[in-house]
Protein backbone atom coordinates (compact mmCIF):
# COMPACT_ATOMS: atom_id res chain seq x y z
CA UNK A 1 0.00 0.00 0.00
CA UNK A 2 1.47 3.38 -0.96
CA UNK A 3 2.06 5.91 1.80
CA UNK A 4 -0.66 8.45 2.48
CA UNK A 5 -0.20 11.72 0.58
CA UNK A 6 1.61 14.49 2.45
CA UNK A 7 -0.06 17.86 2.70
CA UNK A 8 1.77 20.93 3.95
CA UNK A 9 -0.56 23.45 5.63
CA UNK A 10 0.95 26.93 5.96
CA UNK A 11 -0.87 29.56 7.99
CA UNK A 12 0.21 32.00 10.68
CA UNK A 13 -3.00 31.35 12.64
CA UNK A 14 -2.65 28.34 14.93
CA UNK A 15 -6.40 27.59 15.01
CA UNK A 16 -6.50 27.40 11.19
CA UNK A 17 -3.54 25.00 11.11
CA UNK A 18 -5.04 22.82 13.84
CA UNK A 19 -8.50 22.72 12.24
CA UNK A 20 -7.09 21.77 8.86
CA UNK A 21 -4.73 19.20 10.40
CA UNK A 22 -7.62 17.55 12.21
CA UNK A 23 -9.88 17.47 9.14
CA UNK A 24 -7.16 16.22 6.78
CA UNK A 25 -5.81 13.76 9.34
CA UNK A 26 -9.26 12.18 9.65
CA UNK A 27 -9.15 11.60 5.89
CA UNK A 28 -5.90 9.68 6.29
CA UNK A 29 -3.46 12.28 4.97
CA UNK A 30 -0.05 12.96 6.49
CA UNK A 31 -0.23 16.60 7.55
CA UNK A 32 2.77 18.87 7.93
CA UNK A 33 2.29 22.25 9.59
CA UNK A 34 4.19 25.51 9.15
CA UNK A 35 3.47 28.79 10.93
CA UNK A 36 5.44 31.01 8.56
CA UNK A 37 7.00 31.17 5.13
CA UNK A 38 10.55 30.21 6.09
CA UNK A 39 9.34 27.13 7.97
CA UNK A 40 7.16 26.23 4.98
CA UNK A 41 10.08 26.42 2.54
CA UNK A 42 12.28 24.29 4.82
CA UNK A 43 9.56 21.65 5.21
CA UNK A 44 8.73 21.62 1.50
CA UNK A 45 12.37 21.04 0.55
CA UNK A 46 12.91 18.40 3.21
CA UNK A 47 9.59 16.52 3.08
CA UNK A 48 8.48 17.03 -0.55
CA UNK A 49 4.74 17.19 0.15
CA UNK A 50 2.21 16.14 -2.48
CA UNK A 51 0.27 19.39 -2.01
CA UNK A 52 0.74 22.74 -0.25
CA UNK A 53 -2.14 24.75 1.22
CA UNK A 54 -0.62 28.21 1.55
CA UNK A 55 -1.94 31.30 3.30
CA UNK A 56 -1.07 34.42 1.31
CA UNK A 57 -0.99 37.04 4.04
CA UNK A 58 1.54 36.24 6.76
CA UNK A 59 4.09 38.39 8.56
CA UNK A 60 7.65 38.25 7.30
CA UNK A 61 7.94 35.89 4.35
CA UNK A 62 4.40 35.96 2.92
CA UNK A 63 2.66 33.43 0.73
CA UNK A 64 3.54 35.28 -2.49
CA UNK A 65 7.25 34.95 -1.67
CA UNK A 66 6.87 31.30 -0.65
CA UNK A 67 5.06 30.53 -3.91
CA UNK A 68 7.82 32.22 -5.96
CA UNK A 69 10.53 30.32 -4.07
CA UNK A 70 8.73 26.98 -4.45
CA UNK A 71 8.33 27.52 -8.19
CA UNK A 72 11.95 28.62 -8.69
CA UNK A 73 13.46 25.52 -7.08
CA UNK A 74 13.68 22.33 -9.19
CA UNK A 75 12.95 20.12 -6.18
CA UNK A 76 9.67 21.87 -5.33
CA UNK A 77 8.56 23.38 -8.66
CA UNK A 78 6.05 20.61 -9.47
CA UNK A 79 4.29 20.55 -6.09
CA UNK A 80 0.73 21.87 -6.52
CA UNK A 81 0.04 24.91 -4.36
CA UNK A 82 -3.47 25.96 -3.36
CA UNK A 83 -3.42 29.45 -1.95
CA UNK A 84 -5.69 30.41 0.93
CA UNK A 85 -6.92 33.92 1.42
CA UNK A 86 -9.55 36.02 3.12
CA UNK A 87 -8.87 38.87 0.68
CA UNK A 88 -12.13 39.85 -0.96
CA UNK A 89 -10.27 41.67 -3.76
CA UNK A 90 -8.49 38.50 -4.99
CA UNK A 91 -9.88 37.37 -8.34
CA UNK A 92 -9.92 33.53 -8.51
CA UNK A 93 -9.51 33.78 -12.30
CA UNK A 94 -6.27 35.75 -11.90
CA UNK A 95 -4.31 33.72 -9.37
CA UNK A 96 -0.70 34.51 -8.56
CA UNK A 97 1.67 32.79 -11.01
CA UNK A 98 2.25 29.19 -10.00
CA UNK A 99 -0.89 28.77 -7.88
CA UNK A 100 -3.08 25.81 -8.78
CA UNK A 101 -6.23 27.09 -7.10
CA UNK A 102 -7.58 29.39 -4.40
CA UNK A 103 -9.44 28.50 -1.22
CA UNK A 104 -11.25 31.53 0.18
CA UNK A 105 -11.57 31.92 3.95
CA UNK A 106 -13.76 31.18 5.69
CA UNK A 107 -14.22 27.89 3.88
CA UNK A 108 -16.37 24.82 4.25
CA UNK A 109 -14.31 21.78 5.33
CA UNK A 110 -16.08 19.50 2.84
CA UNK A 111 -15.24 21.94 0.03
CA UNK A 112 -11.61 22.09 1.20
CA UNK A 113 -11.37 18.30 1.32
CA UNK A 114 -12.84 17.97 -2.19
CA UNK A 115 -10.36 20.56 -3.50
CA UNK A 116 -7.47 18.70 -1.85
CA UNK A 117 -8.53 15.38 -3.39
CA UNK A 118 -8.96 16.98 -6.83
CA UNK A 119 -5.44 18.42 -6.78
CA UNK A 120 -3.90 15.24 -5.38
CA UNK A 121 -5.62 13.21 -8.12
CA UNK A 122 -4.33 15.63 -10.77
CA UNK A 123 -0.84 15.36 -9.27
CA UNK A 124 -1.01 11.56 -9.36
CA UNK A 125 -2.00 11.74 -13.01
CA UNK A 126 0.99 13.93 -13.83
CA UNK A 127 3.35 11.65 -11.87
CA UNK A 128 1.98 8.54 -13.60
CA UNK A 129 2.35 10.15 -17.02
CA UNK A 130 5.93 11.17 -16.21
CA UNK A 131 6.75 7.65 -15.00
CA UNK A 132 5.23 6.14 -18.14
CA UNK A 133 7.26 8.53 -20.29
CA UNK A 134 10.48 7.63 -18.45
CA UNK A 135 9.73 3.92 -18.84
CA UNK A 136 9.06 4.36 -22.55
CA UNK A 137 12.28 6.34 -22.99
CA UNK A 138 14.18 3.57 -21.19
CA UNK A 139 12.68 0.91 -23.48
CA UNK A 140 13.50 3.00 -26.55
CA UNK A 141 17.09 3.50 -25.41
CA UNK A 142 17.43 -0.25 -24.79
CA UNK A 143 15.92 -1.06 -28.16
CA UNK A 144 12.89 -2.78 -26.63
CA UNK A 145 9.23 -2.58 -27.61
Tab-separated table of C-alpha atoms in Angstrom, residues 52-56 64 81-96 98-105 107 111-112 115-116 118-119:
chain	number	residue	atom	x	y	z
A	52	UNK	CA	0.738	22.735	-0.248
A	53	UNK	CA	-2.138	24.749	1.220
A	54	UNK	CA	-0.618	28.213	1.546
A	55	UNK	CA	-1.942	31.301	3.296
A	56	UNK	CA	-1.069	34.418	1.315
A	64	UNK	CA	3.535	35.277	-2.489
A	81	UNK	CA	0.037	24.911	-4.359
A	82	UNK	CA	-3.467	25.962	-3.359
A	83	UNK	CA	-3.421	29.452	-1.950
A	84	UNK	CA	-5.692	30.408	0.929
A	85	UNK	CA	-6.918	33.924	1.418
A	86	UNK	CA	-9.550	36.023	3.118
A	87	UNK	CA	-8.865	38.870	0.681
A	88	UNK	CA	-12.130	39.853	-0.964
A	89	UNK	CA	-10.268	41.672	-3.760
A	90	UNK	CA	-8.493	38.499	-4.993
A	91	UNK	CA	-9.885	37.368	-8.340
A	92	UNK	CA	-9.923	33.531	-8.514
A	93	UNK	CA	-9.513	33.781	-12.303
A	94	UNK	CA	-6.270	35.750	-11.895
A	95	UNK	CA	-4.306	33.716	-9.373
A	96	UNK	CA	-0.696	34.514	-8.556
A	98	UNK	CA	2.251	29.185	-9.996
A	99	UNK	CA	-0.885	28.774	-7.884
A	100	UNK	CA	-3.078	25.807	-8.776
A	101	UNK	CA	-6.231	27.092	-7.103
A	102	UNK	CA	-7.580	29.387	-4.396
A	103	UNK	CA	-9.441	28.503	-1.224
A	104	UNK	CA	-11.250	31.526	0.183
A	105	UNK	CA	-11.569	31.921	3.949
A	107	UNK	CA	-14.221	27.893	3.882
A	111	UNK	CA	-15.242	21.938	0.031
A	112	UNK	CA	-11.610	22.091	1.196
A	115	UNK	CA	-10.360	20.557	-3.499
A	116	UNK	CA	-7.469	18.699	-1.853
A	118	UNK	CA	-8.965	16.982	-6.828
A	119	UNK	CA	-5.441	18.415	-6.780
